[in-house]
Coordinates of N, CA, C and O in Angstrom, one line a residue:
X1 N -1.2 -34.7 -24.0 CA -1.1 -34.1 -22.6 C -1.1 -32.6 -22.8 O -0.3 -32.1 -23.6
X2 N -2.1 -31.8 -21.9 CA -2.1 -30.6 -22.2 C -1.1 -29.6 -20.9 O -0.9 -29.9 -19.7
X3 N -0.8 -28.6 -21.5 CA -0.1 -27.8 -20.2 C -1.0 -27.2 -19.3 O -2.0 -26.5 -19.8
X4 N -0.9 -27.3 -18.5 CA -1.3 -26.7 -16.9 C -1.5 -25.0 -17.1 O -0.6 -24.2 -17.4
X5 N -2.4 -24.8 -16.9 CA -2.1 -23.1 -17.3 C -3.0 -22.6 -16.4 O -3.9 -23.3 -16.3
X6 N -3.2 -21.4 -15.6 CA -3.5 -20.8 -14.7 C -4.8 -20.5 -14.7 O -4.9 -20.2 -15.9
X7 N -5.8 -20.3 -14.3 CA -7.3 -19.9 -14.3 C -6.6 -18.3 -15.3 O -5.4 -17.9 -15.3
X8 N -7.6 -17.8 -15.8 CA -7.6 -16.5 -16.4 C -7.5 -15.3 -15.3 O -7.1 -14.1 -15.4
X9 N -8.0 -16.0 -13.9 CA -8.7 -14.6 -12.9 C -7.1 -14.9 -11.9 O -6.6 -13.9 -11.5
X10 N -6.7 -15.8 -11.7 CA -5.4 -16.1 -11.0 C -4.3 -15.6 -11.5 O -3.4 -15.4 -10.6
X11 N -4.0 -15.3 -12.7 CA -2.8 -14.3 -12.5 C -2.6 -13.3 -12.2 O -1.5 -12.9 -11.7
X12 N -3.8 -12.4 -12.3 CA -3.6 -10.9 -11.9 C -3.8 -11.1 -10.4 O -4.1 -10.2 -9.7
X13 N -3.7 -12.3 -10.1 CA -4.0 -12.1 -8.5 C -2.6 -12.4 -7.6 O -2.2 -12.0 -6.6
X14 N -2.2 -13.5 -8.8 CA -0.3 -13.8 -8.1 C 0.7 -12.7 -8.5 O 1.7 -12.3 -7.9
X15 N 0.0 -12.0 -10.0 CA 1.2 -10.8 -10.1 C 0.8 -9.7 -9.1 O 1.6 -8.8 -9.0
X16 N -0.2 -9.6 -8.3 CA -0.5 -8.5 -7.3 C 0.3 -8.7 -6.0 O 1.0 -7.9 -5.4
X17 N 0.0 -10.0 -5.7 CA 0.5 -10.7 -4.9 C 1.9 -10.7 -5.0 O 2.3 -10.5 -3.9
X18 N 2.8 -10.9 -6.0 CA 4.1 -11.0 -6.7 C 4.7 -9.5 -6.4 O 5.9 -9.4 -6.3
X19 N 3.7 -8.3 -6.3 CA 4.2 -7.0 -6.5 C 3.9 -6.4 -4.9 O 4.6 -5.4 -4.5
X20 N 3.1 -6.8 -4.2 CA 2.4 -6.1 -3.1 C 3.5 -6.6 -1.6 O 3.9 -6.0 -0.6
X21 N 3.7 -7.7 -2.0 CA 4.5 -8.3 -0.7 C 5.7 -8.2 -0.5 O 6.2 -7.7 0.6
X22 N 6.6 -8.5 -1.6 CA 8.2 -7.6 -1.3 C 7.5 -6.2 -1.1 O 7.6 -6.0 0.2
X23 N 7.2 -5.5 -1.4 CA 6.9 -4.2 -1.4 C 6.9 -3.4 0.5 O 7.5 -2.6 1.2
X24 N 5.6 -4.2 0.5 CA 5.5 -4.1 1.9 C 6.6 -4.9 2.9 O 6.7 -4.5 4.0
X25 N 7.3 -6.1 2.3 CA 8.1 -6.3 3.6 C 9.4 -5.5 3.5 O 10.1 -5.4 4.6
X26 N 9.8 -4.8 2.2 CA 11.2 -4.1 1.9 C 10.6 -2.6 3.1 O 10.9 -2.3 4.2
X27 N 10.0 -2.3 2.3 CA 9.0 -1.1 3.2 C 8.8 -1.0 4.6 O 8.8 0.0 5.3
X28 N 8.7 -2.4 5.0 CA 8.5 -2.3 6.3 C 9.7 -2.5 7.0 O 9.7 -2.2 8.2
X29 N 11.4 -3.0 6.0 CA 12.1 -3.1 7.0 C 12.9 -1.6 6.6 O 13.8 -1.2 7.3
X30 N 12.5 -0.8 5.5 CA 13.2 0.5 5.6 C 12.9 1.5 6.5 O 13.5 2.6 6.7
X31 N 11.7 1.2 6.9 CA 11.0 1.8 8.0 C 11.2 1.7 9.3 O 11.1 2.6 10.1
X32 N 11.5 0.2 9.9 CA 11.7 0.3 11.2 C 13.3 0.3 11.2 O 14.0 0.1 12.2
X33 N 13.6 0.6 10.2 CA 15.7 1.0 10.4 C 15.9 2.6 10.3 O 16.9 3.0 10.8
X34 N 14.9 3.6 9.4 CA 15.2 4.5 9.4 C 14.0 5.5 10.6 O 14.2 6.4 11.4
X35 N 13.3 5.0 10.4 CA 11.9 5.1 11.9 C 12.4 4.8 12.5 O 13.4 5.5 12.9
X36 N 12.1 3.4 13.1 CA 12.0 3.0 14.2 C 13.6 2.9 15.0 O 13.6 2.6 16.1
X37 N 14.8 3.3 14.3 CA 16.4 3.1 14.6 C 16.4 1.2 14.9 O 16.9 0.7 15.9
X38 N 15.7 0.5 13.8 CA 16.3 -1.1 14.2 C 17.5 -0.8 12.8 O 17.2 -0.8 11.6
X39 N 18.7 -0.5 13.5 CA 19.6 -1.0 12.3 C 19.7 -2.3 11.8 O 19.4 -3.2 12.6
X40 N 20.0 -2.7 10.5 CA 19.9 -3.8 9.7 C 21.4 -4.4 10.1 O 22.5 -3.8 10.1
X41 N 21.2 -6.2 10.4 CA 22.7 -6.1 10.6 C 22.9 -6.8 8.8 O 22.0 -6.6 8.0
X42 N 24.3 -7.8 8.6 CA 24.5 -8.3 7.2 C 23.3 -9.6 7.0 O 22.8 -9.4 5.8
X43 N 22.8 -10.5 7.4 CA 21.9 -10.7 7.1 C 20.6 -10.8 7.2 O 20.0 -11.9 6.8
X44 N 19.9 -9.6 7.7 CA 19.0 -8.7 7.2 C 19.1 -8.2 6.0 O 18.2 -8.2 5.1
X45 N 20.8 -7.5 5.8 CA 20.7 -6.8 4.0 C 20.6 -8.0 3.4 O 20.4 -7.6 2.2
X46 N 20.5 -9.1 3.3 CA 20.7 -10.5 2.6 C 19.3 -10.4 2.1 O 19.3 -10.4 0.9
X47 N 18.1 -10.3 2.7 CA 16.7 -10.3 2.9 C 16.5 -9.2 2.0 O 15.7 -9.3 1.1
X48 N 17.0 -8.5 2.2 CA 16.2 -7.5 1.3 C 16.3 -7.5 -0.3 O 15.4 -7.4 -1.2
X49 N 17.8 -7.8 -0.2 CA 17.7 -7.7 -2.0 C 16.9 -8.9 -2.7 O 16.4 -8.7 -3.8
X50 N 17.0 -10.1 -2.2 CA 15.6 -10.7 -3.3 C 14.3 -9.8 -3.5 O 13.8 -9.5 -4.5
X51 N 13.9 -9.4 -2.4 CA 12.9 -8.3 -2.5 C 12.5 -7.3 -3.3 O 11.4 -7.1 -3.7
X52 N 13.7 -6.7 -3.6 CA 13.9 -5.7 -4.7 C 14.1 -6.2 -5.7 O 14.1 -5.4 -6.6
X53 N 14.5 -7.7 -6.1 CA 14.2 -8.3 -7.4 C 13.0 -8.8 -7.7 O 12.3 -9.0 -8.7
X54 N 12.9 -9.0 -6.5 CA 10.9 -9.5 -6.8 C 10.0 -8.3 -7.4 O 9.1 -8.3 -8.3
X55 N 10.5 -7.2 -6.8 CA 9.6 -6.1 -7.4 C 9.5 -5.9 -8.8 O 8.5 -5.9 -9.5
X56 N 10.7 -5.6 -9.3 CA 11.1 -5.7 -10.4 C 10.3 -6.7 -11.8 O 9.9 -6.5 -12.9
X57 N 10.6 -8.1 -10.9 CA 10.1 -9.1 -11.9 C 8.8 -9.1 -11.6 O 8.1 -9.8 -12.4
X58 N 8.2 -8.5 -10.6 CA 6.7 -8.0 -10.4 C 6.2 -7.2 -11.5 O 5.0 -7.4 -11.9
X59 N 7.0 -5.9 -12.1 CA 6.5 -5.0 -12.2 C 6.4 -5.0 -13.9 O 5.7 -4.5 -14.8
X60 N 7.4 -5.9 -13.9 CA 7.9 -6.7 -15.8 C 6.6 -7.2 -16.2 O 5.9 -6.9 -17.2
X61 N 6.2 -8.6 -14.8 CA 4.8 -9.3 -15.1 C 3.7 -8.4 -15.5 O 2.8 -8.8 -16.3
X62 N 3.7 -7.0 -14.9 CA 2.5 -6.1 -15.1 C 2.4 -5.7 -16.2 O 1.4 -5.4 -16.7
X63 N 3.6 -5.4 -16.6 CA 3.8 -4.4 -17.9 C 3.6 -5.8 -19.1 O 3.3 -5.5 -20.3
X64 N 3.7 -7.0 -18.9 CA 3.5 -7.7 -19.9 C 1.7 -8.4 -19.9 O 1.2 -9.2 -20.6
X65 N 1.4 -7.9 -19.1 CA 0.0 -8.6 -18.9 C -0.2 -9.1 -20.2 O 0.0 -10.3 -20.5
X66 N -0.8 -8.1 -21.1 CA -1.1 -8.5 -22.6 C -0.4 -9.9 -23.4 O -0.8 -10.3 -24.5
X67 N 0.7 -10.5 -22.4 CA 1.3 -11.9 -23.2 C 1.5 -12.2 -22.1 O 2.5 -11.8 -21.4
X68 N 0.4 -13.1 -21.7 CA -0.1 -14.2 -20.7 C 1.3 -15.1 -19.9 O 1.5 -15.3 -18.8
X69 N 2.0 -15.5 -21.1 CA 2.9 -16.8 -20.9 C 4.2 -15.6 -20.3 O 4.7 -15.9 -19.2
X70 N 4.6 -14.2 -21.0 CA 5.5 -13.9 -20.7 C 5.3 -13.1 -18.8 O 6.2 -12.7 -18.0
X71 N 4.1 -13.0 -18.8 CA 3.4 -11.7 -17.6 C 3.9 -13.3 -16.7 O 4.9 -13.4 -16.0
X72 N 3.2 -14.4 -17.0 CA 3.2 -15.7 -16.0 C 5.2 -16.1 -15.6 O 5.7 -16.1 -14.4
X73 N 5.9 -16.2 -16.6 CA 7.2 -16.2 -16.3 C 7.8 -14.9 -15.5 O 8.7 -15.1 -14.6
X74 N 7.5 -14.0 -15.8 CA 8.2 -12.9 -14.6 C 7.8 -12.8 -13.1 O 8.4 -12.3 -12.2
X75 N 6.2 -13.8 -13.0 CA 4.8 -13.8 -11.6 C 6.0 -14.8 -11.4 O 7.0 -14.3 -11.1
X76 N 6.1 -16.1 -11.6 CA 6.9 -17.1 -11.1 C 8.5 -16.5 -10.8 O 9.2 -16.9 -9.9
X77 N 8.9 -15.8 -11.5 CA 10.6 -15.3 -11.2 C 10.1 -14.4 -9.9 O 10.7 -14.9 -8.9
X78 N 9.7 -14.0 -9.7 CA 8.9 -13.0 -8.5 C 8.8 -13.6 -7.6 O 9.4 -13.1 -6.6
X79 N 7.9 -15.0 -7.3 CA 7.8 -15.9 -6.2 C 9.1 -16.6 -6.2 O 9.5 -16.6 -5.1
X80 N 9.8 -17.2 -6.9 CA 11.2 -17.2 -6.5 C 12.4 -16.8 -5.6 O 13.1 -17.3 -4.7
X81 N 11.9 -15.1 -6.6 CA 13.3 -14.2 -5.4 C 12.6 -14.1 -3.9 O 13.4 -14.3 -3.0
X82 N 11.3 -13.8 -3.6 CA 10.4 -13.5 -2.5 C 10.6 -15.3 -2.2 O 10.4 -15.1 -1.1
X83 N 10.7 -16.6 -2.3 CA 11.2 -17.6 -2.1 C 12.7 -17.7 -0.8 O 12.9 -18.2 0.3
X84 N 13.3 -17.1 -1.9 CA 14.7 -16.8 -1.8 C 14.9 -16.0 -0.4 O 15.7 -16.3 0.4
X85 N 14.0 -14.7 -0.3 CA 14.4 -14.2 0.9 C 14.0 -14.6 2.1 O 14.6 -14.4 3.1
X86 N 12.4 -15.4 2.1 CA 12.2 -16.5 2.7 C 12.9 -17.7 3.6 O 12.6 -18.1 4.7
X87 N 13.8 -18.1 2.9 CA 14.6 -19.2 3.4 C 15.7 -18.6 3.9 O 16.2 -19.2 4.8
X88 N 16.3 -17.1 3.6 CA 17.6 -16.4 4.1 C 16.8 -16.0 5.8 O 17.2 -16.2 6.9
X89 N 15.8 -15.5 5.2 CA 14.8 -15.5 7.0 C 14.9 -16.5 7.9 O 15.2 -16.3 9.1
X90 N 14.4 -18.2 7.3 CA 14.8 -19.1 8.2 C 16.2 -19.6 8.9 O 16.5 -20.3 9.9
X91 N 17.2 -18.4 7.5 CA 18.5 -19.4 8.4 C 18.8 -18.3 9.1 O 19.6 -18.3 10.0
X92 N 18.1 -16.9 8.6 CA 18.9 -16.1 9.9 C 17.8 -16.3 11.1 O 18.3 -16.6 12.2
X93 N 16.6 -16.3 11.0 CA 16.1 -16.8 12.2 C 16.9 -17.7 13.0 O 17.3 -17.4 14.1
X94 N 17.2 -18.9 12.4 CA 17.6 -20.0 12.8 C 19.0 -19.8 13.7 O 19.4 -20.4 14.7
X95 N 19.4 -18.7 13.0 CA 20.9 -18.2 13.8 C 20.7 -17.4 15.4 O 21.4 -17.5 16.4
X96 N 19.7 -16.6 15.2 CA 18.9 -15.8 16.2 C 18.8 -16.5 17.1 O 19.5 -16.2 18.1
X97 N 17.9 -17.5 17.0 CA 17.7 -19.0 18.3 C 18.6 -19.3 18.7 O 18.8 -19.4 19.9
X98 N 19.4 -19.7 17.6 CA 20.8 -20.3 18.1 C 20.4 -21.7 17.9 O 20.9 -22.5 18.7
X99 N 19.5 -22.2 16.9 CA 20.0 -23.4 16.4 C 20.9 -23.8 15.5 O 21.3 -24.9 15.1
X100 N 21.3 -22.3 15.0 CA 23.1 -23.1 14.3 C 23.8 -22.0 14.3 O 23.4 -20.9 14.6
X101 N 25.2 -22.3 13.7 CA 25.8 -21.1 13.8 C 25.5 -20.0 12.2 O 24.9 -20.4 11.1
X102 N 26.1 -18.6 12.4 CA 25.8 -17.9 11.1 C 27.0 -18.0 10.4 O 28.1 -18.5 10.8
X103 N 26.7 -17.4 8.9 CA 27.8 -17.4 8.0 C 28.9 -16.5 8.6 O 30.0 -17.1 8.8
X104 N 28.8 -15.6 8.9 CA 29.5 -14.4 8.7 C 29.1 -13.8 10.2 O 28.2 -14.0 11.0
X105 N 30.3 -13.1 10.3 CA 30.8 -12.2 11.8 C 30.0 -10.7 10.9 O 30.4 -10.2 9.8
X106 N 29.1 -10.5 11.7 CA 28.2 -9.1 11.5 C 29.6 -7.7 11.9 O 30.2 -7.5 13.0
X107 N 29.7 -6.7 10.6 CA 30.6 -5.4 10.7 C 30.1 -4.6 10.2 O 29.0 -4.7 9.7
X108 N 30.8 -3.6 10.3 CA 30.6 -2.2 9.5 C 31.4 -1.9 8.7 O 32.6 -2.0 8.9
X109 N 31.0 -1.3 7.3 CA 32.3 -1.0 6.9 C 31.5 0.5 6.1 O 30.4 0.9 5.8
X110 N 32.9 1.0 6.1 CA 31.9 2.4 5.2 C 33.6 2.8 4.1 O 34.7 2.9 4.6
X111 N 33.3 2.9 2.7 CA 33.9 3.1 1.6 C 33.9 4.2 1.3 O 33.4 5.0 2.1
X112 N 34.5 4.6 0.2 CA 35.3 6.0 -0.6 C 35.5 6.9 0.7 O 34.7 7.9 0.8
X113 N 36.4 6.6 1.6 CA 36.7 7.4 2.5 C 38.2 7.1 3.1 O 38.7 6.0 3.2
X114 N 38.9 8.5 3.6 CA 39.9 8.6 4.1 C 39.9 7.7 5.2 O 38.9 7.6 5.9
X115 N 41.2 7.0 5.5 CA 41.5 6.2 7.0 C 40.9 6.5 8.2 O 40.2 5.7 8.8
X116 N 41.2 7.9 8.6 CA 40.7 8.9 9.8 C 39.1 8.9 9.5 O 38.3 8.8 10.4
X117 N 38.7 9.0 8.0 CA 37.5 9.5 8.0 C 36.4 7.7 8.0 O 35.2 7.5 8.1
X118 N 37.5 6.8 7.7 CA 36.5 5.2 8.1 C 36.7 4.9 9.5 O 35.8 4.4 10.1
X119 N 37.7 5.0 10.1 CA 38.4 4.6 11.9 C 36.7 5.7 12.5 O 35.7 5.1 13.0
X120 N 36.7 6.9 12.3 CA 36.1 7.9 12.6 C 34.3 6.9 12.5 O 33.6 6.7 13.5
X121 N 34.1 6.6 11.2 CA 32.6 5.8 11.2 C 32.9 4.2 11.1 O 32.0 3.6 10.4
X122 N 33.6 3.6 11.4 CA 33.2 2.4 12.9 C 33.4 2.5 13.6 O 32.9 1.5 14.2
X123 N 34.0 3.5 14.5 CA 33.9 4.1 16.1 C 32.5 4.3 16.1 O 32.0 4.0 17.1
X124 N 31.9 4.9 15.2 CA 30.7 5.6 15.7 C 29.2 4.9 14.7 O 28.1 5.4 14.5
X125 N 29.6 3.7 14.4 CA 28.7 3.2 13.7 C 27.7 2.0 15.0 O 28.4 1.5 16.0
X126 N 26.8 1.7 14.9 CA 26.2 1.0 15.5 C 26.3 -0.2 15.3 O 25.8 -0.7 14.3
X127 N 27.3 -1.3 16.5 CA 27.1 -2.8 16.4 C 25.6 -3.4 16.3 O 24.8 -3.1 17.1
X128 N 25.5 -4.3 15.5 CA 24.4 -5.1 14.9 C 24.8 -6.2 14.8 O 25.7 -6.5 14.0
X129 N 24.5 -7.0 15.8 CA 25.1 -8.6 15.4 C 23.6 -9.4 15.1 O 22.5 -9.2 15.5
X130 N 24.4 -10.5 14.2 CA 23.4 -11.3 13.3 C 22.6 -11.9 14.2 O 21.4 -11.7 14.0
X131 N 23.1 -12.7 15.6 CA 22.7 -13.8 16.2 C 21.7 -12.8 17.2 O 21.1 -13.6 18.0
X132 N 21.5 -12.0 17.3 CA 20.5 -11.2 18.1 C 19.5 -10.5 17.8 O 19.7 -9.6 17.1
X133 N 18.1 -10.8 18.3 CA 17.0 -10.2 17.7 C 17.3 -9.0 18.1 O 17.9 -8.8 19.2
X134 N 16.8 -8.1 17.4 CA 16.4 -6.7 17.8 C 15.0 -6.3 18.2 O 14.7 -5.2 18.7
X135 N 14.3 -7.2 17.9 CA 13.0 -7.0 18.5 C 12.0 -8.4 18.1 O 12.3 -9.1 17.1
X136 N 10.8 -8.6 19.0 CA 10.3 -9.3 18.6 C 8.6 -9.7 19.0 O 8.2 -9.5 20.1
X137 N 8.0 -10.2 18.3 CA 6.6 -10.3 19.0 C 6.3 -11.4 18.4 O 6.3 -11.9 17.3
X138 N 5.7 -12.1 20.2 CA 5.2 -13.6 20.4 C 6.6 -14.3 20.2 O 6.7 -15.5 20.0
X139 N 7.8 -13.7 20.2 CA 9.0 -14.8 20.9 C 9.5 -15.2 18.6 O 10.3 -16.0 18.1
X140 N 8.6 -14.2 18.0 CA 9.0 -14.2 16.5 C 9.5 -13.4 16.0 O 8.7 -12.6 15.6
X141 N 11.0 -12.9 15.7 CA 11.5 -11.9 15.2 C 11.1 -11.1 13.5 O 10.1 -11.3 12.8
X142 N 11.9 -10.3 13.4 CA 11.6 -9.8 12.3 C 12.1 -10.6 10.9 O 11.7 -10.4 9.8
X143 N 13.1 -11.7 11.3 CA 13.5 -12.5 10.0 C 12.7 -13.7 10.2 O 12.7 -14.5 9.3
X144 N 12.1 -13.8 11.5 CA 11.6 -14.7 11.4 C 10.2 -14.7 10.9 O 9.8 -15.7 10.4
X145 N 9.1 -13.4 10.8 CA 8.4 -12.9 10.5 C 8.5 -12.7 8.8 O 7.5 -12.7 8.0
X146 N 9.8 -12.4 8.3 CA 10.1 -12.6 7.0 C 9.8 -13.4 6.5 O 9.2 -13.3 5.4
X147 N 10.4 -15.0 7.4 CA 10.4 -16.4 6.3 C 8.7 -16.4 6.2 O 8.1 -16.3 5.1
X148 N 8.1 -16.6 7.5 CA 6.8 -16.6 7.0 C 6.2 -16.3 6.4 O 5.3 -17.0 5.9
X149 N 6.4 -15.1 6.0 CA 5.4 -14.1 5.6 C 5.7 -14.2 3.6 O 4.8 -14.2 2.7
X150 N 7.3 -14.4 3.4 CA 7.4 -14.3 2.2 C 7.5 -15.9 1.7 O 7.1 -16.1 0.6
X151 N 7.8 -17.0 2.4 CA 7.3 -18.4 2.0 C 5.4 -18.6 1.9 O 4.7 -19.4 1.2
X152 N 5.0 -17.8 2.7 CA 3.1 -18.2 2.7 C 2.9 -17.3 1.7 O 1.7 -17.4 1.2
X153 N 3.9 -16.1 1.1 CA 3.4 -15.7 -0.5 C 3.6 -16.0 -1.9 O 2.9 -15.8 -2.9
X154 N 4.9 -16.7 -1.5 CA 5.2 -17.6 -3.0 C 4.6 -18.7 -2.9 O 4.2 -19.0 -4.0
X155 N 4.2 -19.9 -1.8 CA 3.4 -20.5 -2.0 C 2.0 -19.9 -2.5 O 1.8 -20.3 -3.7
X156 N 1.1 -19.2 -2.1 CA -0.2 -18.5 -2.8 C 0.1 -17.9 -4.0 O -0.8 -17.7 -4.8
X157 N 1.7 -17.5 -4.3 CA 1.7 -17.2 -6.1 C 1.9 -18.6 -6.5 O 1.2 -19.1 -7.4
X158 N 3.0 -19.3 -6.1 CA 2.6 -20.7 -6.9 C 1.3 -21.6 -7.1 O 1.2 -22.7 -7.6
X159 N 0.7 -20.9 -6.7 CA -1.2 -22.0 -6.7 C -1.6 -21.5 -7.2 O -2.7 -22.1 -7.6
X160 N -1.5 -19.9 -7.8 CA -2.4 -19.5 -8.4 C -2.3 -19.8 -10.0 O -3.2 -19.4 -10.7

């Protein structure tokens, strides 16, 4: 029995794919929080960091192109974490609807700072709760636009 091994033309297409899509969805949510003022509530930050491991294990696969099997294990660790932020999308979606409840009570907290000077930024920090879209198009939010987006890319890196 022989191993299953990727067309020659299909990996440079899942490690692009592997590298292009966290990229753009990390991108796209540092932009509409520092642009657009959609603050991130706690599971939004959930979403992001597989992201930024995807990139990473993206960026490993590129630099190993030259050894097929190792470039192919970092393209699969890649659709993984981009996997991973996927499914954090459907359950915060899922919390958004209000088909279930969420983990965690959405806060603020702000570190290395004097009492007066943290009292001072959660008075003045912006409530973000989990269970509330902040915006949305076609009735699909932005986590929900996540699962999609990053589950229909690790499936297209897993086929390749």
């Amino acid at each position: 029995m022989t191993a299953v091994r990727p067309a020659p033309s299909a990996l440079p297409l899942a490690r692009l794919i592997a590298l292009v899509t966290p990229s753009v969805l990390l991108g796209g949510a540092l932009i509409s929080q520092y642009v657009g003022g959609l603050y991130p509530c706690e599971m939004c930050m959930w979403q992001r960091w597989p992201h930024l491991i995807a990139i990473f294990f993206a960026l490993d696969a590129f630099a190993l192109r030259a050894r097929p099997p190792l470039s192919l294990l970092f393209t699969a660790l890649a659709a993984v974490a981009i996997a991973s932020s996927g499914a954090i999308g459907v359950f915060h979606a899922g919390v958004e609807y209000g088909w279930w409840q969420g983990l965690t009570a959405c806060s603020t907290t702000a570190t290395g700072a004097s009492t007066a000077e943290m009292l001072d930024a959660i008075m003045n920090a912006p409530l973000v709760r989990c269970d509330v879209a902040p915006w949305t198009l076609l009735g699909i939010s932005l986590a929900g636009f996540n699962a999609i987006v990053s589950l229909l890319a690790a499936a297209l890196i897993a086929l390749r």
